[in-house]
């Protein structure tokens, strides 16, 4: 009996050692990064003119806003919501920007992480949800 409980404890300790640990939480300063994105491209007196917006996003600003509105109405994932600690989450512009970067430039999630300061899993989730939203919204009209 004592032998079985000892071996059970050894197995539990080995399982604890072999269990992959969670990734370290990196402060990506998502609030400030979102404010920079808005100030650079989306407010009335933005830092960059419309020609820079077109070059960066490969579309006009009004088209981006139309797509963003349609995607946000279709999938609540893209709405800005508070997280578990009460801090506001990512802006819809940030999530859609990450998805468009991957699609337009063929960038990997790691490259977008360095620019957008979003976690890789969030970037990939945004991409998947963005593509499925675009497909379900515009398939009947354009295909």
JSON list of C-alpha atoms in Angstrom, two decimals:
[
{"chain": "A", "resi": 1, "resn": "UNK", "atom": "CA", "xyz": [0.00, 0.00, 0.00]},
{"chain": "A", "resi": 2, "resn": "UNK", "atom": "CA", "xyz": [2.76, 2.44, 0.93]},
{"chain": "A", "resi": 3, "resn": "UNK", "atom": "CA", "xyz": [4.68, 1.38, -2.17]},
{"chain": "A", "resi": 4, "resn": "UNK", "atom": "CA", "xyz": [1.72, 2.24, -4.45]},
{"chain": "A", "resi": 5, "resn": "UNK", "atom": "CA", "xyz": [1.27, 5.68, -2.91]},
{"chain": "A", "resi": 6, "resn": "UNK", "atom": "CA", "xyz": [5.02, 6.37, -3.23]},
{"chain": "A", "resi": 7, "resn": "UNK", "atom": "CA", "xyz": [5.05, 5.45, -6.92]},
{"chain": "A", "resi": 8, "resn": "UNK", "atom": "CA", "xyz": [1.92, 7.53, -7.44]},
{"chain": "A", "resi": 9, "resn": "UNK", "atom": "CA", "xyz": [3.69, 10.54, -5.91]},
{"chain": "A", "resi": 10, "resn": "UNK", "atom": "CA", "xyz": [6.73, 9.93, -8.10]},
{"chain": "A", "resi": 11, "resn": "UNK", "atom": "CA", "xyz": [4.53, 9.84, -11.20]},
{"chain": "A", "resi": 12, "resn": "UNK", "atom": "CA", "xyz": [2.81, 13.07, -10.13]},
{"chain": "A", "resi": 13, "resn": "UNK", "atom": "CA", "xyz": [6.15, 14.81, -9.59]},
{"chain": "A", "resi": 14, "resn": "UNK", "atom": "CA", "xyz": [7.45, 13.62, -12.96]},
{"chain": "A", "resi": 15, "resn": "UNK", "atom": "CA", "xyz": [4.22, 14.80, -14.61]},
{"chain": "A", "resi": 16, "resn": "UNK", "atom": "CA", "xyz": [4.68, 18.23, -13.00]},
{"chain": "A", "resi": 17, "resn": "UNK", "atom": "CA", "xyz": [8.24, 18.44, -14.30]},
{"chain": "A", "resi": 18, "resn": "UNK", "atom": "CA", "xyz": [7.33, 17.31, -17.82]},
{"chain": "A", "resi": 19, "resn": "UNK", "atom": "CA", "xyz": [4.24, 19.51, -18.09]},
{"chain": "A", "resi": 20, "resn": "UNK", "atom": "CA", "xyz": [4.89, 22.42, -20.41]},
{"chain": "A", "resi": 21, "resn": "UNK", "atom": "CA", "xyz": [4.80, 25.70, -18.57]},
{"chain": "A", "resi": 22, "resn": "UNK", "atom": "CA", "xyz": [2.70, 28.62, -19.64]},
{"chain": "A", "resi": 23, "resn": "UNK", "atom": "CA", "xyz": [4.27, 31.33, -21.73]},
{"chain": "A", "resi": 24, "resn": "UNK", "atom": "CA", "xyz": [5.50, 34.37, -19.90]},
{"chain": "A", "resi": 25, "resn": "UNK", "atom": "CA", "xyz": [3.05, 37.26, -19.99]},
{"chain": "A", "resi": 26, "resn": "UNK", "atom": "CA", "xyz": [4.73, 40.06, -21.93]},
{"chain": "A", "resi": 27, "resn": "UNK", "atom": "CA", "xyz": [3.42, 43.58, -21.54]},
{"chain": "A", "resi": 28, "resn": "UNK", "atom": "CA", "xyz": [2.82, 44.59, -25.14]},
{"chain": "A", "resi": 29, "resn": "UNK", "atom": "CA", "xyz": [1.28, 47.95, -24.17]},
{"chain": "A", "resi": 30, "resn": "UNK", "atom": "CA", "xyz": [-1.75, 47.35, -26.38]},
{"chain": "A", "resi": 31, "resn": "UNK", "atom": "CA", "xyz": [-3.58, 50.49, -25.24]},
{"chain": "A", "resi": 32, "resn": "UNK", "atom": "CA", "xyz": [-0.82, 52.85, -26.31]},
{"chain": "A", "resi": 33, "resn": "UNK", "atom": "CA", "xyz": [-0.18, 50.90, -29.52]},
{"chain": "A", "resi": 34, "resn": "UNK", "atom": "CA", "xyz": [-3.86, 51.21, -30.42]},
{"chain": "A", "resi": 35, "resn": "UNK", "atom": "CA", "xyz": [-3.81, 54.94, -29.73]},
{"chain": "A", "resi": 36, "resn": "UNK", "atom": "CA", "xyz": [-0.78, 55.31, -32.00]},
{"chain": "A", "resi": 37, "resn": "UNK", "atom": "CA", "xyz": [-2.56, 53.45, -34.79]},
{"chain": "A", "resi": 38, "resn": "UNK", "atom": "CA", "xyz": [-5.63, 55.66, -34.44]},
{"chain": "A", "resi": 39, "resn": "UNK", "atom": "CA", "xyz": [-3.54, 58.84, -34.32]},
{"chain": "A", "resi": 40, "resn": "UNK", "atom": "CA", "xyz": [-1.47, 57.78, -37.32]},
{"chain": "A", "resi": 41, "resn": "UNK", "atom": "CA", "xyz": [-4.28, 56.77, -39.68]},
{"chain": "A", "resi": 42, "resn": "UNK", "atom": "CA", "xyz": [-7.86, 56.99, -38.40]},
{"chain": "A", "resi": 43, "resn": "UNK", "atom": "CA", "xyz": [-8.55, 60.37, -36.77]},
{"chain": "A", "resi": 44, "resn": "UNK", "atom": "CA", "xyz": [-9.49, 63.53, -38.69]},
{"chain": "A", "resi": 45, "resn": "UNK", "atom": "CA", "xyz": [-6.07, 65.21, -38.48]},
{"chain": "A", "resi": 46, "resn": "UNK", "atom": "CA", "xyz": [-4.03, 62.02, -38.66]},
{"chain": "A", "resi": 47, "resn": "UNK", "atom": "CA", "xyz": [-0.24, 62.04, -38.73]},
{"chain": "A", "resi": 48, "resn": "UNK", "atom": "CA", "xyz": [-0.15, 60.45, -42.19]},
{"chain": "A", "resi": 49, "resn": "UNK", "atom": "CA", "xyz": [-2.18, 61.66, -45.18]},
{"chain": "A", "resi": 50, "resn": "UNK", "atom": "CA", "xyz": [-4.55, 59.50, -47.24]},
{"chain": "A", "resi": 51, "resn": "UNK", "atom": "CA", "xyz": [-1.79, 58.55, -49.68]},
{"chain": "A", "resi": 52, "resn": "UNK", "atom": "CA", "xyz": [0.12, 56.87, -46.83]},
{"chain": "A", "resi": 53, "resn": "UNK", "atom": "CA", "xyz": [-3.06, 55.10, -45.72]},
{"chain": "A", "resi": 54, "resn": "UNK", "atom": "CA", "xyz": [-3.59, 53.74, -49.22]},
{"chain": "A", "resi": 55, "resn": "UNK", "atom": "CA", "xyz": [0.03, 52.61, -49.46]},
{"chain": "A", "resi": 56, "resn": "UNK", "atom": "CA", "xyz": [-0.04, 50.99, -46.02]},
{"chain": "A", "resi": 57, "resn": "UNK", "atom": "CA", "xyz": [-3.43, 49.26, -46.19]},
{"chain": "A", "resi": 58, "resn": "UNK", "atom": "CA", "xyz": [-3.67, 48.94, -50.00]},
{"chain": "A", "resi": 59, "resn": "UNK", "atom": "CA", "xyz": [-7.17, 50.45, -49.97]},
{"chain": "A", "resi": 60, "resn": "UNK", "atom": "CA", "xyz": [-8.91, 53.75, -49.36]},
{"chain": "A", "resi": 61, "resn": "UNK", "atom": "CA", "xyz": [-9.83, 54.75, -45.80]},
{"chain": "A", "resi": 62, "resn": "UNK", "atom": "CA", "xyz": [-13.59, 54.73, -46.47]},
{"chain": "A", "resi": 63, "resn": "UNK", "atom": "CA", "xyz": [-13.36, 51.16, -47.82]},
{"chain": "A", "resi": 64, "resn": "UNK", "atom": "CA", "xyz": [-11.44, 50.04, -44.74]},
{"chain": "A", "resi": 65, "resn": "UNK", "atom": "CA", "xyz": [-14.08, 51.63, -42.49]},
{"chain": "A", "resi": 66, "resn": "UNK", "atom": "CA", "xyz": [-16.89, 49.98, -44.47]},
{"chain": "A", "resi": 67, "resn": "UNK", "atom": "CA", "xyz": [-15.25, 46.55, -44.19]},
{"chain": "A", "resi": 68, "resn": "UNK", "atom": "CA", "xyz": [-14.48, 47.09, -40.50]},
{"chain": "A", "resi": 69, "resn": "UNK", "atom": "CA", "xyz": [-18.09, 48.06, -39.77]},
{"chain": "A", "resi": 70, "resn": "UNK", "atom": "CA", "xyz": [-19.42, 45.00, -41.60]},
{"chain": "A", "resi": 71, "resn": "UNK", "atom": "CA", "xyz": [-16.98, 42.64, -39.89]},
{"chain": "A", "resi": 72, "resn": "UNK", "atom": "CA", "xyz": [-17.67, 44.11, -36.42]},
{"chain": "A", "resi": 73, "resn": "UNK", "atom": "CA", "xyz": [-21.42, 43.76, -36.96]},
{"chain": "A", "resi": 74, "resn": "UNK", "atom": "CA", "xyz": [-20.99, 40.18, -38.11]},
{"chain": "A", "resi": 75, "resn": "UNK", "atom": "CA", "xyz": [-18.58, 38.92, -35.42]},
{"chain": "A", "resi": 76, "resn": "UNK", "atom": "CA", "xyz": [-18.49, 40.31, -31.87]},
{"chain": "A", "resi": 77, "resn": "UNK", "atom": "CA", "xyz": [-14.86, 39.15, -31.53]},
{"chain": "A", "resi": 78, "resn": "UNK", "atom": "CA", "xyz": [-13.74, 42.34, -33.24]},
{"chain": "A", "resi": 79, "resn": "UNK", "atom": "CA", "xyz": [-15.49, 44.66, -30.78]},
{"chain": "A", "resi": 80, "resn": "UNK", "atom": "CA", "xyz": [-13.33, 46.18, -28.06]},
{"chain": "A", "resi": 81, "resn": "UNK", "atom": "CA", "xyz": [-14.24, 44.57, -24.73]},
{"chain": "A", "resi": 82, "resn": "UNK", "atom": "CA", "xyz": [-12.72, 44.63, -21.25]},
{"chain": "A", "resi": 83, "resn": "UNK", "atom": "CA", "xyz": [-10.55, 41.68, -20.29]},
{"chain": "A", "resi": 84, "resn": "UNK", "atom": "CA", "xyz": [-10.59, 39.72, -17.03]},
{"chain": "A", "resi": 85, "resn": "UNK", "atom": "CA", "xyz": [-8.79, 42.52, -15.19]},
{"chain": "A", "resi": 86, "resn": "UNK", "atom": "CA", "xyz": [-11.09, 45.25, -16.49]},
{"chain": "A", "resi": 87, "resn": "UNK", "atom": "CA", "xyz": [-8.56, 46.72, -18.91]},
{"chain": "A", "resi": 88, "resn": "UNK", "atom": "CA", "xyz": [-9.90, 47.40, -22.37]},
{"chain": "A", "resi": 89, "resn": "UNK", "atom": "CA", "xyz": [-8.87, 44.91, -25.02]},
{"chain": "A", "resi": 90, "resn": "UNK", "atom": "CA", "xyz": [-7.61, 45.44, -28.52]},
{"chain": "A", "resi": 91, "resn": "UNK", "atom": "CA", "xyz": [-9.31, 47.86, -30.88]},
{"chain": "A", "resi": 92, "resn": "UNK", "atom": "CA", "xyz": [-11.08, 46.49, -33.96]},
{"chain": "A", "resi": 93, "resn": "UNK", "atom": "CA", "xyz": [-8.63, 48.48, -36.06]},
{"chain": "A", "resi": 94, "resn": "UNK", "atom": "CA", "xyz": [-5.73, 46.63, -34.45]},
{"chain": "A", "resi": 95, "resn": "UNK", "atom": "CA", "xyz": [-7.20, 43.17, -35.07]},
{"chain": "A", "resi": 96, "resn": "UNK", "atom": "CA", "xyz": [-8.20, 43.92, -38.64]},
{"chain": "A", "resi": 97, "resn": "UNK", "atom": "CA", "xyz": [-4.87, 45.62, -39.30]},
{"chain": "A", "resi": 98, "resn": "UNK", "atom": "CA", "xyz": [-3.03, 42.47, -38.20]},
{"chain": "A", "resi": 99, "resn": "UNK", "atom": "CA", "xyz": [-5.20, 40.27, -40.44]},
{"chain": "A", "resi": 100, "resn": "UNK", "atom": "CA", "xyz": [-4.77, 42.56, -43.42]},
{"chain": "A", "resi": 101, "resn": "UNK", "atom": "CA", "xyz": [-0.98, 42.70, -42.94]},
{"chain": "A", "resi": 102, "resn": "UNK", "atom": "CA", "xyz": [-0.81, 38.94, -43.12]},
{"chain": "A", "resi": 103, "resn": "UNK", "atom": "CA", "xyz": [-3.02, 38.82, -46.20]},
{"chain": "A", "resi": 104, "resn": "UNK", "atom": "CA", "xyz": [-1.60, 41.80, -48.09]},
{"chain": "A", "resi": 105, "resn": "UNK", "atom": "CA", "xyz": [2.09, 41.34, -47.40]},
{"chain": "A", "resi": 106, "resn": "UNK", "atom": "CA", "xyz": [2.28, 37.61, -46.77]},
{"chain": "A", "resi": 107, "resn": "UNK", "atom": "CA", "xyz": [3.74, 38.34, -43.34]},
{"chain": "A", "resi": 108, "resn": "UNK", "atom": "CA", "xyz": [4.01, 35.66, -40.70]},
{"chain": "A", "resi": 109, "resn": "UNK", "atom": "CA", "xyz": [2.41, 35.99, -37.29]},
{"chain": "A", "resi": 110, "resn": "UNK", "atom": "CA", "xyz": [5.83, 36.61, -35.74]},
{"chain": "A", "resi": 111, "resn": "UNK", "atom": "CA", "xyz": [6.48, 39.53, -38.08]},
{"chain": "A", "resi": 112, "resn": "UNK", "atom": "CA", "xyz": [3.08, 41.03, -37.33]},
{"chain": "A", "resi": 113, "resn": "UNK", "atom": "CA", "xyz": [3.70, 40.52, -33.60]},
{"chain": "A", "resi": 114, "resn": "UNK", "atom": "CA", "xyz": [6.78, 42.75, -33.78]},
{"chain": "A", "resi": 115, "resn": "UNK", "atom": "CA", "xyz": [4.83, 45.52, -35.51]},
{"chain": "A", "resi": 116, "resn": "UNK", "atom": "CA", "xyz": [1.33, 45.28, -34.02]},
{"chain": "A", "resi": 117, "resn": "UNK", "atom": "CA", "xyz": [2.46, 44.11, -30.55]},
{"chain": "A", "resi": 118, "resn": "UNK", "atom": "CA", "xyz": [-0.21, 41.43, -30.42]},
{"chain": "A", "resi": 119, "resn": "UNK", "atom": "CA", "xyz": [0.25, 37.87, -29.28]},
{"chain": "A", "resi": 120, "resn": "UNK", "atom": "CA", "xyz": [0.71, 35.31, -32.04]},
{"chain": "A", "resi": 121, "resn": "UNK", "atom": "CA", "xyz": [-2.40, 33.37, -31.04]},
{"chain": "A", "resi": 122, "resn": "UNK", "atom": "CA", "xyz": [-4.47, 36.57, -31.14]},
{"chain": "A", "resi": 123, "resn": "UNK", "atom": "CA", "xyz": [-3.13, 37.43, -34.58]},
{"chain": "A", "resi": 124, "resn": "UNK", "atom": "CA", "xyz": [-3.98, 34.00, -35.95]},
{"chain": "A", "resi": 125, "resn": "UNK", "atom": "CA", "xyz": [-7.43, 34.09, -34.31]},
{"chain": "A", "resi": 126, "resn": "UNK", "atom": "CA", "xyz": [-8.06, 37.51, -35.86]},
{"chain": "A", "resi": 127, "resn": "UNK", "atom": "CA", "xyz": [-6.99, 36.24, -39.27]},
{"chain": "A", "resi": 128, "resn": "UNK", "atom": "CA", "xyz": [-9.24, 33.19, -39.13]},
{"chain": "A", "resi": 129, "resn": "UNK", "atom": "CA", "xyz": [-12.26, 35.13, -37.90]},
{"chain": "A", "resi": 130, "resn": "UNK", "atom": "CA", "xyz": [-11.65, 37.96, -40.38]},
{"chain": "A", "resi": 131, "resn": "UNK", "atom": "CA", "xyz": [-11.49, 35.55, -43.33]},
{"chain": "A", "resi": 132, "resn": "UNK", "atom": "CA", "xyz": [-14.62, 33.68, -42.27]},
{"chain": "A", "resi": 133, "resn": "UNK", "atom": "CA", "xyz": [-16.49, 36.95, -41.69]},
{"chain": "A", "resi": 134, "resn": "UNK", "atom": "CA", "xyz": [-15.48, 38.32, -45.10]},
{"chain": "A", "resi": 135, "resn": "UNK", "atom": "CA", "xyz": [-16.48, 35.06, -46.74]},
{"chain": "A", "resi": 136, "resn": "UNK", "atom": "CA", "xyz": [-19.89, 34.92, -45.12]},
{"chain": "A", "resi": 137, "resn": "UNK", "atom": "CA", "xyz": [-20.63, 38.64, -45.63]},
{"chain": "A", "resi": 138, "resn": "UNK", "atom": "CA", "xyz": [-19.53, 39.07, -49.24]},
{"chain": "A", "resi": 139, "resn": "UNK", "atom": "CA", "xyz": [-19.93, 35.61, -50.81]},
{"chain": "A", "resi": 140, "resn": "UNK", "atom": "CA", "xyz": [-23.54, 36.09, -51.86]},
{"chain": "A", "resi": 141, "resn": "UNK", "atom": "CA", "xyz": [-22.88, 39.53, -53.31]},
{"chain": "A", "resi": 142, "resn": "UNK", "atom": "CA", "xyz": [-19.59, 39.03, -55.13]},
{"chain": "A", "resi": 143, "resn": "UNK", "atom": "CA", "xyz": [-19.28, 35.29, -55.84]}
]
